[in-house]
Amino acid sequence: MTSWAKHFVDCLKKNGIKLITYVPDKPIAKVVTVAEEDPELVAICATREEEGVGIVTGGFLGGMRGALLMQTGGIGNSLNALTSLAIPQQLPFLLVVTQRGELGEFNLSQVPLGRSLRAIFDAVGIQHFTLHDTDEKEMAWTIQGAVKLAYASRVPVAIILAQGFEGKLEWQA
Amino acid sequence: MTEVLDRMEATKYLVGRLRDELVVTSLANPAFDLFLAGDRPENFYTWGAMGCAVSIGFGLSLASPGKRVIVLDGDGSLLMNLGALATVGRYPTKNFVDLVWDNGSYDITGGQAAASATNADLEQVARACGIANTMTVSDMASFAKACDRFLTEPGPWVVVAKVGPTPAGRKTPVAALSDRYLLKEPFIKAATAGAA
């Protein structure tokens, strides 16, 4: 099937991203499934998102562009590495965060960080852009722009995949 | 008392044997020692992100398969990110070495005991994560033999070097390292030299 995930991976590749590091959640798993079957990509599952920051910044030092994919909670797990490694030492990568804690959330433990996500990014100086649906043109434009911005500004730039971005279906659970 | 290595002496010995290896340090003491023992373009110093050095080195080993990557880690740092060893065991890059300076303590904050002083055997943790090439050394002769192996034989390697506390009164190169910390382009050039 030609899925949004295939298009997403194609966009990453077109922008020179080769290293896909992730801690899975449901949408991320779809991207990773495509990435893992692609011999041109290196897909690495980290045990914790902060570890992922280390892996993609190390990849950058070796000349490999990287993306780090995680759910909202992973930002909580990776803030120290973002603010004391990636940002001060200017080690860029594309951060892809699947939104939790917003429209339709069923798990209250996801809410405090989910609703703070953009404020946290603003506070530490990480620019962020949100994809609200799987529109291919918008996805291509946003990924290209975010990657360009990250490597021009030499800091990570985030794309947030909004809750429900895969389709405006009935909220689950 | 059990014999232990002098960390600075061991760092100087290692630097003397390096050729084009890429070296990534954990924050504070491993960075200070390497900077004082021998700064070189192939050194990348961290000064934060405690625990992440092992992961930076692993990411680098993926991106620069033609270069050997040596992480100068600390026991306290590695304890903060033990999951990284599970990842290295899962994706075993042959060019990766984690050299852990193990003084059993949080030396930089005054020597508070770490779990590595009492119950946590970091070499065994690495082995349990599927990393077959591991050693623990505690004197210069065995450290030199360890260097013979991890500088030439395929990894990934995790080498635990039992070291003593940082000598009192040692000056830390804060100002010079602050400048060097931001100068990563020569490192990237070295890391990507000869790559396709």
Short mmCIF file of C-alpha atoms in Angstrom, two decimals:
data_model
loop_
_atom_site.label_atom_id
_atom_site.label_comp_id
_atom_site.label_asym_id
_atom_site.label_seq_id
_atom_site.Cartn_x
_atom_site.Cartn_y
_atom_site.Cartn_z
CA MET A 1 0.00 0.00 0.00
CA THR A 2 1.07 3.54 -0.59
CA SER A 3 0.64 4.97 2.83
CA TRP A 4 1.37 8.35 4.34
CA ALA A 5 4.30 6.61 6.06
CA LYS A 6 5.86 5.69 2.71
CA HIS A 7 5.51 9.28 1.56
CA PHE A 8 6.94 10.50 4.87
CA VAL A 9 10.02 8.28 4.47
CA ASP A 10 10.42 9.36 0.85
CA CYS A 11 10.42 12.98 2.03
CA LEU A 12 13.06 12.24 4.65
CA LYS A 13 15.24 10.56 2.03
CA LYS A 14 14.82 13.37 -0.47
CA ASN A 15 16.18 15.72 2.17
CA GLY A 16 19.26 13.62 2.86
CA ILE A 17 18.10 11.96 6.07
CA LYS A 18 19.66 8.53 6.40
CA LEU A 19 19.61 7.68 10.11
CA ILE A 20 16.17 7.04 11.59
CA THR A 21 16.33 6.67 15.36
CA TYR A 22 13.15 6.09 17.29
CA VAL A 23 11.23 4.98 20.31
CA PRO A 24 8.04 3.53 18.88
CA ASP A 25 4.43 4.49 19.13
CA LYS A 26 1.64 3.63 16.72
CA PRO A 27 2.18 6.23 13.94
CA ILE A 28 5.97 6.03 14.32
CA ALA A 29 5.80 2.26 13.91
CA LYS A 30 4.34 2.78 10.43
CA VAL A 31 7.22 5.04 9.44
CA VAL A 32 9.77 2.66 10.90
CA THR A 33 8.29 -0.35 9.09
CA VAL A 34 8.91 1.45 5.80
CA ALA A 35 12.35 2.68 6.86
CA GLU A 36 13.54 -0.74 8.01
CA GLU A 37 12.79 -2.24 4.60
CA ASP A 38 14.80 0.45 2.84
CA PRO A 39 18.43 -0.59 2.31
CA GLU A 40 19.48 3.05 1.99
CA LEU A 41 18.35 3.86 5.52
CA VAL A 42 19.68 2.95 8.95
CA ALA A 43 16.86 2.43 11.46
CA ILE A 44 17.79 2.22 15.14
CA CYS A 45 15.41 1.59 18.01
CA ALA A 46 16.67 3.37 21.14
CA THR A 47 15.69 2.27 24.63
CA ARG A 48 15.00 5.84 25.67
CA GLU A 49 14.60 9.08 23.77
CA GLU A 50 17.59 10.79 25.40
CA GLU A 51 19.73 7.97 24.06
CA GLY A 52 18.26 8.75 20.65
CA VAL A 53 19.50 12.34 20.89
CA GLY A 54 23.00 10.97 21.45
CA ILE A 55 22.70 8.60 18.48
CA VAL A 56 21.51 11.19 15.96
CA THR A 57 24.00 13.82 17.11
CA GLY A 58 26.77 11.23 16.84
CA GLY A 59 25.53 10.45 13.36
CA PHE A 60 25.73 14.12 12.43
CA LEU A 61 29.35 14.23 13.62
CA GLY A 62 30.02 11.39 11.19
CA GLY A 63 28.32 13.19 8.32
CA MET A 64 24.98 11.37 8.45
CA ARG A 65 21.75 13.35 8.66
CA GLY A 66 19.30 11.97 11.16
CA ALA A 67 15.71 12.06 12.33
CA LEU A 68 14.60 11.20 15.85
CA LEU A 69 11.02 9.97 16.20
CA MET A 70 9.20 9.81 19.51
CA GLN A 71 5.92 10.34 21.29
CA THR A 72 5.29 13.50 23.34
CA GLY A 73 6.54 11.91 26.57
CA GLY A 74 9.92 11.37 24.97
CA ILE A 75 10.55 15.09 25.06
CA GLY A 76 10.44 14.84 28.84
CA ASN A 77 12.98 12.04 28.64
CA SER A 78 15.31 13.89 26.33
CA LEU A 79 15.34 17.51 27.50
CA ASN A 80 18.75 17.38 29.14
CA ALA A 81 20.40 15.98 26.03
CA LEU A 82 18.63 18.52 23.84
CA THR A 83 19.61 21.48 26.01
CA SER A 84 23.13 20.45 27.05
CA LEU A 85 24.29 18.70 23.88
CA ALA A 86 22.32 19.30 20.68
CA ILE A 87 21.56 22.98 21.22
CA PRO A 88 24.82 24.35 22.72
CA GLN A 89 27.07 22.23 20.51
CA GLN A 90 24.93 22.99 17.46
CA LEU A 91 24.21 19.44 16.36
CA PRO A 92 21.12 19.53 14.13
CA PHE A 93 18.60 16.82 13.35
CA LEU A 94 14.91 16.50 12.55
CA LEU A 95 12.77 15.80 15.58
CA VAL A 96 9.41 14.15 14.86
CA VAL A 97 7.00 14.06 17.76
CA THR A 98 3.60 12.40 17.74
CA GLN A 99 1.21 14.47 19.79
CA ARG A 100 -0.53 13.10 22.84
CA GLY A 101 -2.55 14.90 25.47
CA GLU A 102 -4.65 17.00 23.13
CA LEU A 103 -7.95 16.47 21.29
CA GLY A 104 -9.48 13.11 22.09
CA GLU A 105 -6.90 12.03 24.68
CA PHE A 106 -8.11 9.14 26.85
CA ASN A 107 -5.07 8.82 29.14
CA LEU A 108 -4.84 11.62 31.67
CA SER A 109 -1.14 10.93 32.32
CA GLN A 110 -0.44 12.10 28.77
CA VAL A 111 -2.07 15.48 29.26
CA PRO A 112 0.33 17.61 31.36
CA LEU A 113 3.31 17.17 29.04
CA GLY A 114 1.19 17.02 25.91
CA ARG A 115 -0.38 20.40 26.54
CA SER A 116 3.04 21.86 27.52
CA LEU A 117 4.90 20.53 24.51
CA ARG A 118 4.94 23.71 22.43
CA ALA A 119 5.68 25.91 25.44
CA ILE A 120 8.67 23.68 26.26
CA PHE A 121 9.94 23.89 22.68
CA ASP A 122 9.50 27.67 22.76
CA ALA A 123 11.28 27.92 26.11
CA VAL A 124 14.37 26.04 24.94
CA GLY A 125 14.39 27.58 21.47
CA ILE A 126 13.40 24.62 19.33
CA GLN A 127 11.25 25.73 16.42
CA HIS A 128 8.27 23.47 15.79
CA PHE A 129 5.73 22.99 13.01
CA THR A 130 2.59 20.89 13.13
CA LEU A 131 1.15 18.51 10.53
CA HIS A 132 -2.59 18.29 11.09
CA ASP A 133 -3.28 15.66 8.44
CA THR A 134 -1.52 13.43 5.93
CA ASP A 135 -1.84 15.77 2.94
CA GLU A 136 1.15 14.82 0.81
CA LYS A 137 1.98 18.26 -0.49
CA GLU A 138 1.89 19.80 2.98
CA MET A 139 3.98 16.93 4.36
CA ALA A 140 6.62 17.28 1.67
CA TRP A 141 6.77 21.05 2.08
CA THR A 142 6.97 20.91 5.88
CA ILE A 143 9.64 18.19 6.00
CA GLN A 144 11.77 19.93 3.39
CA GLY A 145 11.42 23.24 5.18
CA ALA A 146 12.14 21.81 8.61
CA VAL A 147 15.24 19.94 7.45
CA LYS A 148 16.51 23.00 5.62
CA LEU A 149 15.94 25.14 8.70
CA ALA A 150 17.57 22.63 11.06
CA TYR A 151 20.79 22.40 9.07
CA ALA A 152 20.87 26.14 8.39
CA SER A 153 20.28 27.07 12.02
CA ARG A 154 22.33 24.12 13.32
CA VAL A 155 19.84 23.11 15.96
CA PRO A 156 17.12 20.48 16.01
CA VAL A 157 13.78 21.48 14.47
CA ALA A 158 10.59 19.67 15.39
CA ILE A 159 7.63 18.46 13.36
CA ILE A 160 4.64 17.62 15.53
CA LEU A 161 2.18 15.08 14.16
CA ALA A 162 -1.13 16.28 15.61
CA GLN A 163 -3.39 13.89 17.44
CA GLY A 164 -5.71 12.42 14.85
CA PHE A 165 -3.48 13.48 11.97
CA GLU A 166 -3.91 10.08 10.31
CA GLY A 167 -7.60 10.78 9.75
CA LYS A 168 -10.51 12.49 11.38
CA LEU A 169 -12.05 9.28 12.68
CA GLU A 170 -14.00 8.67 15.85
CA TRP A 171 -11.64 9.11 18.85
CA GLN A 172 -10.66 5.72 20.23
CA ALA A 173 -11.00 4.35 23.78
CA MET B 1 44.08 -2.01 48.65
CA THR B 2 43.29 -3.23 45.18
CA GLU B 3 45.57 -1.81 42.52
CA VAL B 4 43.97 0.79 40.32
CA LEU B 5 45.06 2.80 37.32
CA ASP B 6 45.91 6.48 37.31
CA ARG B 7 43.30 7.80 34.88
CA MET B 8 45.48 10.57 33.51
CA GLU B 9 48.44 8.24 32.98
CA ALA B 10 46.19 5.77 31.19
CA THR B 11 44.72 8.57 29.05
CA LYS B 12 48.22 9.75 28.09
CA TYR B 13 49.21 6.19 27.21
CA LEU B 14 46.11 5.77 25.05
CA VAL B 15 46.66 9.08 23.27
CA GLY B 16 50.21 7.99 22.51
CA ARG B 17 48.84 4.97 20.67
CA LEU B 18 46.10 6.69 18.70
CA ARG B 19 46.27 7.20 14.96
CA ASP B 20 43.07 8.26 13.21
CA GLU B 21 40.62 6.93 15.81
CA LEU B 22 37.69 9.18 16.69
CA VAL B 23 37.40 9.83 20.41
CA VAL B 24 34.24 11.03 22.16
CA THR B 25 34.39 11.94 25.83
CA SER B 26 31.84 11.95 28.56
CA LEU B 27 31.56 15.18 30.50
CA ALA B 28 34.07 16.62 32.97
CA ASN B 29 36.96 14.35 34.01
CA PRO B 30 37.28 12.20 30.88
CA ALA B 31 37.08 15.39 28.80
CA PHE B 32 39.54 17.32 30.97
CA ASP B 33 42.03 14.45 30.94
CA LEU B 34 41.90 13.92 27.20
CA PHE B 35 42.22 17.64 26.51
CA LEU B 36 45.27 17.88 28.78
CA ALA B 37 46.78 14.59 27.60
CA GLY B 38 46.62 15.51 23.95
CA ASP B 39 44.15 17.62 22.05
CA ARG B 40 43.67 16.52 18.44
CA PRO B 41 41.07 17.20 15.73
CA GLU B 42 39.70 13.69 16.17
CA ASN B 43 38.56 14.45 19.74
CA PHE B 44 34.96 15.42 20.48
CA TYR B 45 34.37 16.71 23.99
CA THR B 46 30.98 16.80 25.67
CA TRP B 47 30.37 18.92 28.72
CA GLY B 48 26.79 18.03 29.51
CA ALA B 49 24.21 15.42 28.55
CA MET B 50 25.50 13.04 31.20
CA GLY B 51 25.17 9.47 30.01
CA CYS B 52 24.97 10.34 26.33
CA ALA B 53 28.63 9.88 25.34
CA VAL B 54 28.14 6.15 24.73
CA SER B 55 25.19 6.94 22.45
CA ILE B 56 27.04 9.69 20.57
CA GLY B 57 29.88 7.25 19.97
CA PHE B 58 27.46 4.58 18.83
CA GLY B 59 25.74 6.95 16.39
CA LEU B 60 29.13 7.98 15.10
CA SER B 61 30.13 4.34 14.65
CA LEU B 62 27.09 3.90 12.40
CA ALA B 63 27.91 6.98 10.34
CA SER B 64 31.68 6.41 10.09
CA PRO B 65 32.09 2.66 9.64
CA GLY B 66 35.62 3.10 8.32
CA LYS B 67 36.87 4.70 11.53
CA ARG B 68 37.28 3.22 14.99
CA VAL B 69 35.28 5.18 17.57
CA ILE B 70 36.45 5.22 21.17
CA VAL B 71 34.22 6.63 23.89
CA LEU B 72 35.96 7.74 27.08
CA ASP B 73 33.13 7.17 29.50
CA GLY B 74 32.66 7.33 33.25
CA ASP B 75 31.00 4.75 35.48
CA GLY B 76 28.49 7.30 36.79
CA SER B 77 27.70 8.39 33.26
CA LEU B 78 27.23 4.88 31.94
CA LEU B 79 25.01 4.02 34.91
CA MET B 80 22.75 6.86 33.80
CA ASN B 81 22.24 5.29 30.37
CA LEU B 82 22.63 1.52 30.74
CA GLY B 83 19.97 1.02 28.09
CA ALA B 84 22.50 2.27 25.56
CA LEU B 85 24.45 -0.95 26.03
CA ALA B 86 21.33 -2.92 25.09
CA THR B 87 21.18 -0.89 21.90
CA VAL B 88 24.86 -1.48 21.10
CA GLY B 89 24.33 -5.20 21.69
CA ARG B 90 21.32 -5.13 19.37
CA TYR B 91 23.12 -3.31 16.55
CA PRO B 92 26.73 -4.38 17.14
CA THR B 93 28.97 -2.03 15.20
CA LYS B 94 32.44 -3.52 14.88
CA ASN B 95 34.19 -0.14 15.13
CA PHE B 96 32.78 0.85 18.52
CA VAL B 97 34.67 0.93 21.82
CA ASP B 98 33.30 2.14 25.15
CA LEU B 99 36.22 2.62 27.54
CA VAL B 100 34.77 3.21 30.99
CA TRP B 101 36.93 4.95 33.59
CA ASP B 102 35.48 3.27 36.68
CA ASN B 103 36.41 4.97 39.96
CA GLY B 104 33.28 3.71 41.71
CA SER B 105 32.19 7.22 42.47
CA TYR B 106 30.79 10.55 41.35
CA ASP B 107 34.27 11.99 41.53
CA ILE B 108 33.55 15.44 40.16
CA THR B 109 30.95 16.17 42.84
CA GLY B 110 33.08 15.04 45.75
CA GLY B 111 33.46 11.30 45.45
CA GLN B 112 30.05 10.02 46.47
CA ALA B 113 29.93 6.24 45.96
CA ALA B 114 28.27 4.95 42.80
CA ALA B 115 26.54 1.58 42.40
CA SER B 116 29.64 0.46 40.50
CA ALA B 117 31.54 0.59 43.82
CA THR B 118 29.29 -1.95 45.48
CA ASN B 119 27.01 -4.08 43.33
CA ALA B 120 26.96 -3.07 39.66
CA ASP B 121 29.57 -4.82 37.52
CA LEU B 122 29.57 -2.84 34.30
CA GLU B 123 31.47 -5.47 32.32
CA GLN B 124 28.82 -8.04 33.25
CA VAL B 125 26.06 -5.59 32.31
CA ALA B 126 27.65 -5.22 28.89
CA ARG B 127 27.93 -8.98 28.48
CA ALA B 128 24.33 -9.45 29.53
CA CYS B 129 23.40 -6.96 26.80
CA GLY B 130 25.00 -9.22 24.21
CA ILE B 131 28.34 -7.44 23.88
CA ALA B 132 30.83 -10.29 23.71
CA ASN B 133 34.05 -8.30 23.67
CA THR B 134 34.56 -7.06 27.20
CA MET B 135 37.44 -6.68 29.61
CA THR B 136 38.08 -5.26 33.05
CA VAL B 137 41.59 -3.97 33.73
CA SER B 138 43.14 -2.39 36.79
CA ASP B 139 46.84 -1.84 36.11
CA MET B 140 48.94 -0.33 33.33
CA ALA B 141 50.23 -3.65 32.02
CA SER B 142 46.72 -5.03 31.54
CA PHE B 143 45.49 -1.68 30.20
CA ALA B 144 48.24 -1.75 27.57
CA LYS B 145 47.19 -5.29 26.58
CA ALA B 146 43.57 -4.15 26.41
CA CYS B 147 44.64 -1.33 24.07
CA ASP B 148 46.38 -3.89 21.85
CA ARG B 149 43.04 -5.60 21.42
CA PHE B 150 40.41 -2.87 21.27
CA LEU B 151 42.54 -0.77 18.91
CA THR B 152 42.83 -3.60 16.40
CA GLU B 153 40.23 -6.34 16.90
CA PRO B 154 36.60 -6.05 15.79
CA GLY B 155 34.13 -4.87 18.42
CA PRO B 156 31.90 -3.66 19.77
CA TRP B 157 34.07 -3.46 22.87
CA VAL B 158 33.25 -2.46 26.41
CA VAL B 159 36.39 -2.08 28.49
CA VAL B 160 36.11 -1.23 32.17
CA ALA B 161 39.27 0.37 33.55
CA LYS B 162 39.40 0.57 37.34
CA VAL B 163 40.92 3.92 38.16
CA GLY B 164 41.65 5.88 41.31
CA PRO B 165 40.17 9.22 42.32
CA THR B 166 41.24 12.43 40.62
CA PRO B 167 44.32 13.78 42.42
CA ALA B 168 43.59 16.75 44.67
CA GLY B 169 44.56 20.14 43.29
CA ARG B 170 44.46 19.21 39.62
CA LYS B 171 43.58 22.25 37.56
CA THR B 172 40.72 21.93 35.13
CA PRO B 173 41.13 23.54 31.70
CA VAL B 174 37.79 25.31 31.83
CA ALA B 175 38.50 28.36 29.66
CA ALA B 176 40.44 26.52 26.96
CA LEU B 177 37.94 23.69 26.84
CA SER B 178 35.06 26.17 26.54
CA ASP B 179 36.52 27.36 23.24
CA ARG B 180 37.45 23.87 22.07
CA TYR B 181 33.99 22.55 22.96
CA LEU B 182 32.43 24.67 20.23
CA LEU B 183 35.01 23.81 17.58
CA LYS B 184 33.62 20.66 16.01
CA GLU B 185 34.21 21.24 12.31
CA PRO B 186 37.72 19.72 12.34
CA PHE B 187 36.25 16.66 14.02
CA ILE B 188 33.55 16.30 11.36
CA LYS B 189 36.19 16.71 8.66
CA ALA B 190 38.29 13.96 10.25
CA ALA B 191 35.27 11.71 10.80
CA THR B 192 34.12 12.01 7.20
CA ALA B 193 37.57 11.91 5.56
CA GLY B 194 37.81 9.06 3.09
CA ALA B 195 34.08 8.37 3.23
CA ALA B 196 32.27 7.72 -0.02
#
